[in-house]
């Protein structure tokens, strides 16, 4: 397990919550620390949403706790009834992520002494709110995450592995079972890529100009993820229909390899171009193929397959599915190049990409 910024932020939030609670002479400062644990989130925006939801959850738990104690006293059976009511209400309001904290609030209030119940309940409720506020302050100030760096490196690493497998599989050199296992791992890594993209888009800038610049860059990153998905779809098709593709004529197999190699090479070049490591006026040949030329190439594939009569009708459909995926991959690549050209042509001083290349977490 790798130590990340969130682990340290959790510790800092707990310390801050306990320190403030003791500074304000609040009894049972531990509740502030507990609330801080629940409130730590990976992004500032998610932390803000969490505060809103947790305030609602705390209020629901507090109201239920106070009402039940005022009516039935704080019998253990009443506490159990209060927990059931709290859970039902939280689920109805779609606040299931904060059920635990609402229950903590309810139980903390119902276990307060009887003589000055409302006074103690108010103090404990304030203590919990102090913990939530402490977590938000820590999220806002300490160790802000660099999600652009994480996003780029995650995309780059997964793309590299996918394209390596595509090259091997298109040459029928991949070990079938090993690739099957790695496809499952790649799916999980791609989910993480999408999580990083969501977190990057959720990060809020403090100035309007910075927000616009970031939105422009987010469009390019989103296309990088779409392009990664297109290459992964081709890998899955190559793996699934490996035996059918082995039966293709040698000339078709060679043309297929050449086309995939050219497109994948351009995929890699465009990522480097986005980083500014390739000249903006450099030619990306396969991306610039005319639609007519590409259609002629696909027709040639089909003519060779029909002439050899080496595949069944179902197998031909499988090959057609691969060709369709290749066309989709190439079209997404063309769109990616247009986005990069647009990105690098306007507001050049704002559209610099500076990310540290590190190993994927």
Coordinates of C-alpha atoms in Angstrom, one line a residue:
X1 CA 0.0 0.0 0.0
X2 CA 1.4 3.4 -1.0
X3 CA 1.2 6.4 1.3
X4 CA -0.7 9.2 -0.4
X5 CA -1.7 12.8 0.4
X6 CA -5.1 11.7 1.6
X7 CA -3.6 9.7 4.4
X8 CA -1.6 12.6 5.7
X9 CA -4.5 15.0 5.2
X10 CA -6.7 12.7 7.4
X11 CA -4.1 12.8 10.1
X12 CA -3.8 16.6 9.9
X13 CA -7.6 17.0 9.9
X14 CA -7.9 14.9 13.1
X15 CA -5.2 16.9 14.8
X16 CA -6.8 20.2 13.8
X17 CA -10.3 19.1 14.9
X18 CA -9.1 17.9 18.3
X19 CA -6.9 21.0 18.8
X20 CA -9.8 23.4 18.1
X21 CA -12.2 21.4 20.2
X22 CA -9.9 21.5 23.2
X23 CA -9.0 25.1 22.5
X24 CA -12.7 26.0 22.8
X25 CA -13.0 23.7 25.9
X26 CA -15.6 21.5 24.2
X27 CA -16.3 18.2 26.2
X28 CA -15.8 14.9 24.3
X29 CA -13.5 16.4 21.7
X30 CA -13.1 12.9 20.2
X31 CA -16.4 13.5 18.3
X32 CA -14.7 16.3 16.4
X33 CA -11.9 13.9 15.3
X34 CA -14.5 11.2 14.3
X35 CA -16.4 13.8 12.2
X36 CA -13.1 14.9 10.5
X37 CA -12.4 11.3 9.4
X38 CA -15.8 11.1 7.5
X39 CA -15.3 14.5 5.9
X40 CA -12.0 14.0 4.1
X41 CA -12.5 13.7 0.4
X42 CA -10.1 13.4 -2.6
X43 CA -11.0 16.8 -4.1
X44 CA -12.1 20.2 -2.8
X45 CA -15.3 20.1 -4.8
X46 CA -16.2 16.6 -3.4
X47 CA -15.3 17.9 0.1
X48 CA -17.7 20.8 -0.5
X49 CA -20.5 18.5 -1.5
X50 CA -19.7 16.2 1.4
X51 CA -20.0 19.1 3.9
X52 CA -23.5 19.9 2.5
X53 CA -24.6 16.3 2.8
X54 CA -23.0 15.8 6.2
X55 CA -24.7 19.0 7.6
X56 CA -28.0 17.5 6.4
X57 CA -27.2 14.1 7.9
X58 CA -26.1 15.7 11.2
X59 CA -29.2 17.8 11.4
X60 CA -31.4 14.7 10.8
X61 CA -29.6 12.7 13.4
X62 CA -29.7 15.5 15.9
X63 CA -33.4 16.2 15.4
X64 CA -34.3 12.5 15.7
X65 CA -32.1 12.1 18.8
X66 CA -33.5 15.2 20.5
X67 CA -37.2 14.3 19.7
X68 CA -36.9 10.7 20.9
X69 CA -35.1 11.6 24.1
X70 CA -37.7 14.3 24.9
X71 CA -40.6 11.8 24.3
X72 CA -39.2 8.5 25.5
X73 CA -36.0 9.3 27.4
X74 CA -32.7 7.6 26.3
X75 CA -33.5 4.0 26.8
X76 CA -31.3 1.6 24.8
X77 CA -34.4 0.3 22.9
X78 CA -35.2 3.9 22.0
X79 CA -31.7 4.4 20.7
X80 CA -32.1 1.4 18.4
X81 CA -35.5 2.7 17.2
X82 CA -33.8 6.1 16.5
X83 CA -31.1 4.4 14.4
X84 CA -33.7 2.6 12.3
X85 CA -35.6 5.9 11.7
X86 CA -32.4 7.7 10.9
X87 CA -31.4 5.1 8.3
X88 CA -34.8 5.1 6.7
X89 CA -34.9 8.9 6.4
X90 CA -31.3 9.1 5.1
X91 CA -32.0 6.5 2.4
X92 CA -35.2 8.2 1.4
X93 CA -33.3 11.5 0.9
X94 CA -30.5 9.7 -1.0
X95 CA -27.9 10.5 1.6
X96 CA -26.8 7.0 2.2
X97 CA -23.1 8.0 2.0
X98 CA -23.5 9.9 5.3
X99 CA -25.6 7.4 7.2
X100 CA -22.7 6.5 9.5
X101 CA -22.1 10.1 10.6
X102 CA -25.8 10.7 11.1
X103 CA -26.0 7.7 13.4
X104 CA -22.9 8.9 15.3
X105 CA -24.6 12.3 15.9
X106 CA -27.9 10.7 17.0
X107 CA -26.2 8.3 19.4
X108 CA -23.9 11.0 20.8
X109 CA -26.9 13.3 21.5
X110 CA -29.1 10.6 23.0
X111 CA -26.3 9.5 25.4
X112 CA -26.0 13.0 26.9
X113 CA -26.9 13.6 30.6
X114 CA -30.6 14.1 31.4
X115 CA -30.7 17.3 33.4
X116 CA -29.2 19.7 30.9
X117 CA -29.9 17.6 27.8
X118 CA -30.5 20.4 25.3
X119 CA -27.4 22.3 26.4
X120 CA -25.2 19.2 26.1
X121 CA -26.8 18.2 22.8
X122 CA -26.0 21.6 21.4
X123 CA -22.4 21.3 22.5
X124 CA -21.9 17.8 21.0
X125 CA -23.6 18.9 17.8
X126 CA -21.3 21.9 17.5
X127 CA -18.3 19.6 18.2
X128 CA -19.3 17.4 15.2
X129 CA -19.7 20.4 13.0
X130 CA -16.3 21.6 14.1
X131 CA -14.7 18.3 12.9
X132 CA -16.4 18.6 9.5
X133 CA -15.2 22.2 9.1
X134 CA -11.7 21.2 10.1
X135 CA -11.6 18.6 7.4
X136 CA -12.8 21.1 4.8
X137 CA -10.0 23.6 5.8
X138 CA -7.4 20.9 5.5
X139 CA -8.7 19.8 2.0
X140 CA -8.7 23.5 0.9
X141 CA -5.2 24.4 2.2
X142 CA -2.9 21.4 2.7
X143 CA -1.3 19.2 0.1
X144 CA -3.6 20.0 -2.9
X145 CA -3.6 17.0 -5.2
X146 CA -2.0 17.2 -8.7
X147 CA -4.7 15.4 -10.6
X148 CA -3.5 16.6 -14.0
X149 CA -0.2 14.8 -13.4
X150 CA -1.9 11.7 -12.2
X151 CA -4.4 11.8 -15.1
X152 CA -1.7 12.2 -17.8
X153 CA 0.6 9.5 -16.3
X154 CA -2.3 7.1 -15.9
X155 CA -3.4 7.6 -19.5
X156 CA 0.2 7.3 -20.8
X157 CA 1.0 4.1 -18.9
X158 CA -2.3 2.3 -19.8
X159 CA -2.0 3.4 -23.4
X160 CA 1.5 2.1 -23.6
X161 CA 0.5 -1.3 -22.3
X162 CA -2.6 -1.5 -24.5
X163 CA -0.7 -0.7 -27.7
X164 CA 2.1 -3.1 -26.8
X165 CA -0.5 -5.9 -26.5
X166 CA -2.2 -4.8 -29.8
X167 CA 1.1 -5.1 -31.6
X168 CA 1.8 -8.5 -30.2
X169 CA -1.8 -9.8 -30.8
X170 CA -2.0 -8.5 -34.4
X171 CA 1.1 -10.6 -35.1
X172 CA -0.4 -13.6 -33.3
X173 CA 2.5 -13.5 -30.8
X174 CA 0.5 -13.0 -27.6
X175 CA 0.0 -15.7 -25.1
X176 CA -3.8 -16.1 -24.9
X177 CA -4.3 -16.8 -21.2
X178 CA -1.8 -14.2 -20.1
X179 CA -3.5 -11.6 -22.3
X180 CA -6.9 -12.6 -20.9
X181 CA -5.8 -11.9 -17.4
X182 CA -4.1 -8.7 -18.4
X183 CA -7.3 -7.4 -20.1
X184 CA -9.1 -7.7 -16.8
X185 CA -6.3 -5.7 -15.1
X186 CA -6.4 -3.1 -17.9
X187 CA -10.2 -2.7 -17.4
X188 CA -9.6 -1.8 -13.7
X189 CA -6.8 0.6 -14.6
X190 CA -9.1 2.3 -17.2
X191 CA -11.7 2.8 -14.5
X192 CA -9.0 4.5 -12.5
X193 CA -8.2 6.7 -15.5
X194 CA -11.9 7.8 -15.6
X195 CA -11.8 8.5 -11.9
X196 CA -8.8 10.8 -12.3
X197 CA -10.5 12.5 -15.2
X198 CA -13.6 13.2 -13.1
X199 CA -11.4 14.5 -10.2
X200 CA -9.5 16.7 -12.6
X201 CA -12.7 18.2 -14.0
X202 CA -14.0 18.7 -10.5
X203 CA -11.1 20.7 -9.3
X204 CA -12.1 24.3 -8.9
X205 CA -10.0 27.3 -10.0
X206 CA -10.2 30.5 -8.0
X207 CA -10.3 32.8 -11.1
X208 CA -12.6 32.7 -14.1
X209 CA -9.7 32.8 -16.7
X210 CA -8.1 29.8 -15.0
X211 CA -11.4 27.9 -15.2
X212 CA -11.8 28.5 -18.9
X213 CA -8.2 27.4 -19.6
X214 CA -8.7 24.3 -17.5
X215 CA -12.0 23.4 -19.3
X216 CA -10.2 23.7 -22.6
X217 CA -7.5 21.3 -21.5
X218 CA -10.1 18.9 -20.0
X219 CA -11.7 18.5 -23.4
X220 CA -8.3 17.3 -24.8
X221 CA -7.8 14.9 -21.8
X222 CA -11.3 13.5 -22.3
X223 CA -10.5 12.8 -26.0
X224 CA -7.3 11.0 -24.9
X225 CA -9.4 8.8 -22.7
X226 CA -11.9 8.1 -25.6
X227 CA -8.9 7.3 -27.8
X228 CA -7.5 4.9 -25.2
X229 CA -10.9 3.2 -25.0
X230 CA -10.9 2.8 -28.8
X231 CA -7.5 1.1 -28.8
X232 CA -8.6 -1.1 -25.9
X233 CA -11.7 -2.1 -27.9
X234 CA -9.5 -3.3 -30.7
X235 CA -7.3 -5.3 -28.3
X236 CA -10.4 -7.1 -27.0
X237 CA -11.6 -7.9 -30.5
X238 CA -8.2 -9.2 -31.6
X239 CA -8.1 -11.4 -28.5
X240 CA -11.7 -12.6 -28.8
X241 CA -11.5 -13.5 -32.5
X242 CA -7.8 -14.6 -32.5
X243 CA -8.6 -17.9 -34.2
X244 CA -10.7 -16.3 -37.0
X245 CA -8.0 -13.8 -37.7
X246 CA -5.3 -16.5 -38.0
X247 CA -7.3 -17.9 -41.0
X248 CA -7.0 -14.6 -42.9
X249 CA -4.8 -14.6 -46.1
X250 CA -1.3 -13.6 -45.4
X251 CA -1.6 -10.5 -47.5
X252 CA -4.6 -9.3 -45.5
X253 CA -2.8 -10.0 -42.2
X254 CA 0.2 -7.9 -43.4
X255 CA -2.0 -5.0 -44.4
X256 CA -3.8 -5.2 -41.1
X257 CA -0.6 -5.1 -39.2
X258 CA 0.7 -2.2 -41.3
X259 CA -2.5 -0.2 -40.8
X260 CA -2.6 -0.8 -37.0
X261 CA 1.1 0.0 -36.7
X262 CA 0.7 3.3 -38.5
X263 CA -2.3 4.3 -36.5
X264 CA -0.8 3.3 -33.1
X265 CA 2.5 5.1 -34.1
X266 CA 0.4 8.3 -34.7
X267 CA -1.4 7.8 -31.4
X268 CA 1.9 7.9 -29.6
X269 CA 3.2 10.8 -31.6
X270 CA 0.1 12.9 -30.9
X271 CA 0.4 12.4 -27.1
X272 CA 4.0 13.6 -27.4
X273 CA 2.8 16.5 -29.6
X274 CA 0.3 17.5 -26.9
X275 CA 3.2 17.7 -24.4
X276 CA 5.1 19.9 -26.9
X277 CA 7.8 17.2 -27.5
X278 CA 7.1 17.1 -31.2
X279 CA 7.0 20.1 -33.6
X280 CA 3.5 21.5 -34.1
X281 CA 3.9 21.4 -37.9
X282 CA 5.1 17.7 -38.0
X283 CA 3.1 15.4 -40.2
X284 CA 1.0 12.6 -38.8
X285 CA 0.6 10.5 -41.9
X286 CA -2.2 8.0 -41.1
X287 CA -4.3 10.7 -39.5
X288 CA -4.2 12.7 -42.7
X289 CA -5.3 9.8 -44.9
X290 CA -8.3 10.9 -47.1
X291 CA -11.6 9.1 -46.4
X292 CA -11.5 7.7 -50.0
X293 CA -8.1 6.1 -49.5
X294 CA -9.2 4.6 -46.3
X295 CA -12.3 3.1 -47.9
X296 CA -10.2 1.7 -50.7
X297 CA -8.1 -0.1 -48.2
X298 CA -11.1 -1.6 -46.4
X299 CA -12.5 -2.7 -49.8
X300 CA -9.3 -4.4 -50.6
X301 CA -9.5 -6.3 -47.3
X302 CA -13.0 -7.6 -48.2
X303 CA -12.0 -8.5 -51.8
X304 CA -9.1 -10.6 -50.6
X305 CA -11.3 -12.4 -48.0
X306 CA -14.0 -13.2 -50.6
X307 CA -11.4 -14.3 -53.2
X308 CA -9.8 -16.8 -50.8
X309 CA -13.2 -18.0 -49.5
X310 CA -11.3 -19.0 -46.3
X311 CA -13.9 -17.8 -43.7
X312 CA -17.4 -18.7 -42.8
X313 CA -20.1 -16.0 -42.8
X314 CA -19.9 -15.6 -39.1
X315 CA -16.2 -15.3 -39.2
X316 CA -16.5 -12.6 -41.9
X317 CA -18.8 -10.6 -39.5
X318 CA -16.1 -10.9 -36.9
X319 CA -13.5 -9.4 -39.3
X320 CA -16.0 -6.7 -40.2
X321 CA -16.3 -5.8 -36.5
X322 CA -12.5 -5.4 -36.3
X323 CA -12.4 -3.2 -39.4
X324 CA -15.2 -1.1 -38.0
X325 CA -13.3 -0.7 -34.7
X326 CA -10.2 0.3 -36.7
X327 CA -12.2 3.0 -38.6
X328 CA -13.6 4.3 -35.3
X329 CA -10.1 4.4 -33.8
X330 CA -8.7 6.3 -36.8
X331 CA -11.6 8.8 -36.7
X332 CA -11.1 9.4 -33.0
X333 CA -7.4 10.0 -33.7
X334 CA -8.3 12.6 -36.4
X335 CA -10.5 14.4 -33.9
X336 CA -7.7 14.2 -31.3
X337 CA -5.3 15.9 -33.7
X338 CA -7.8 18.7 -34.5
X339 CA -8.2 19.3 -30.7
X340 CA -4.5 19.5 -30.2
X341 CA -4.0 21.9 -33.1
X342 CA -6.8 24.1 -31.8
X343 CA -5.5 23.9 -28.3
X344 CA -2.0 24.9 -29.3
X345 CA -3.0 27.6 -31.8
X346 CA -5.0 29.8 -29.4
X347 CA -4.0 31.5 -26.2
X348 CA -0.5 29.9 -26.5
X349 CA 0.7 31.4 -23.2
X350 CA -2.2 29.7 -21.3
X351 CA -2.1 26.4 -23.1
X352 CA 1.1 25.0 -21.8
X353 CA 1.1 21.4 -20.6
X354 CA 3.5 20.8 -17.7
X355 CA 3.2 17.4 -16.0
X356 CA 5.8 15.4 -14.3
X357 CA 6.2 11.9 -15.8
X358 CA 6.1 9.5 -13.0
X359 CA 5.3 5.8 -12.5
X360 CA 1.6 5.0 -12.2
X361 CA 0.4 4.6 -8.6

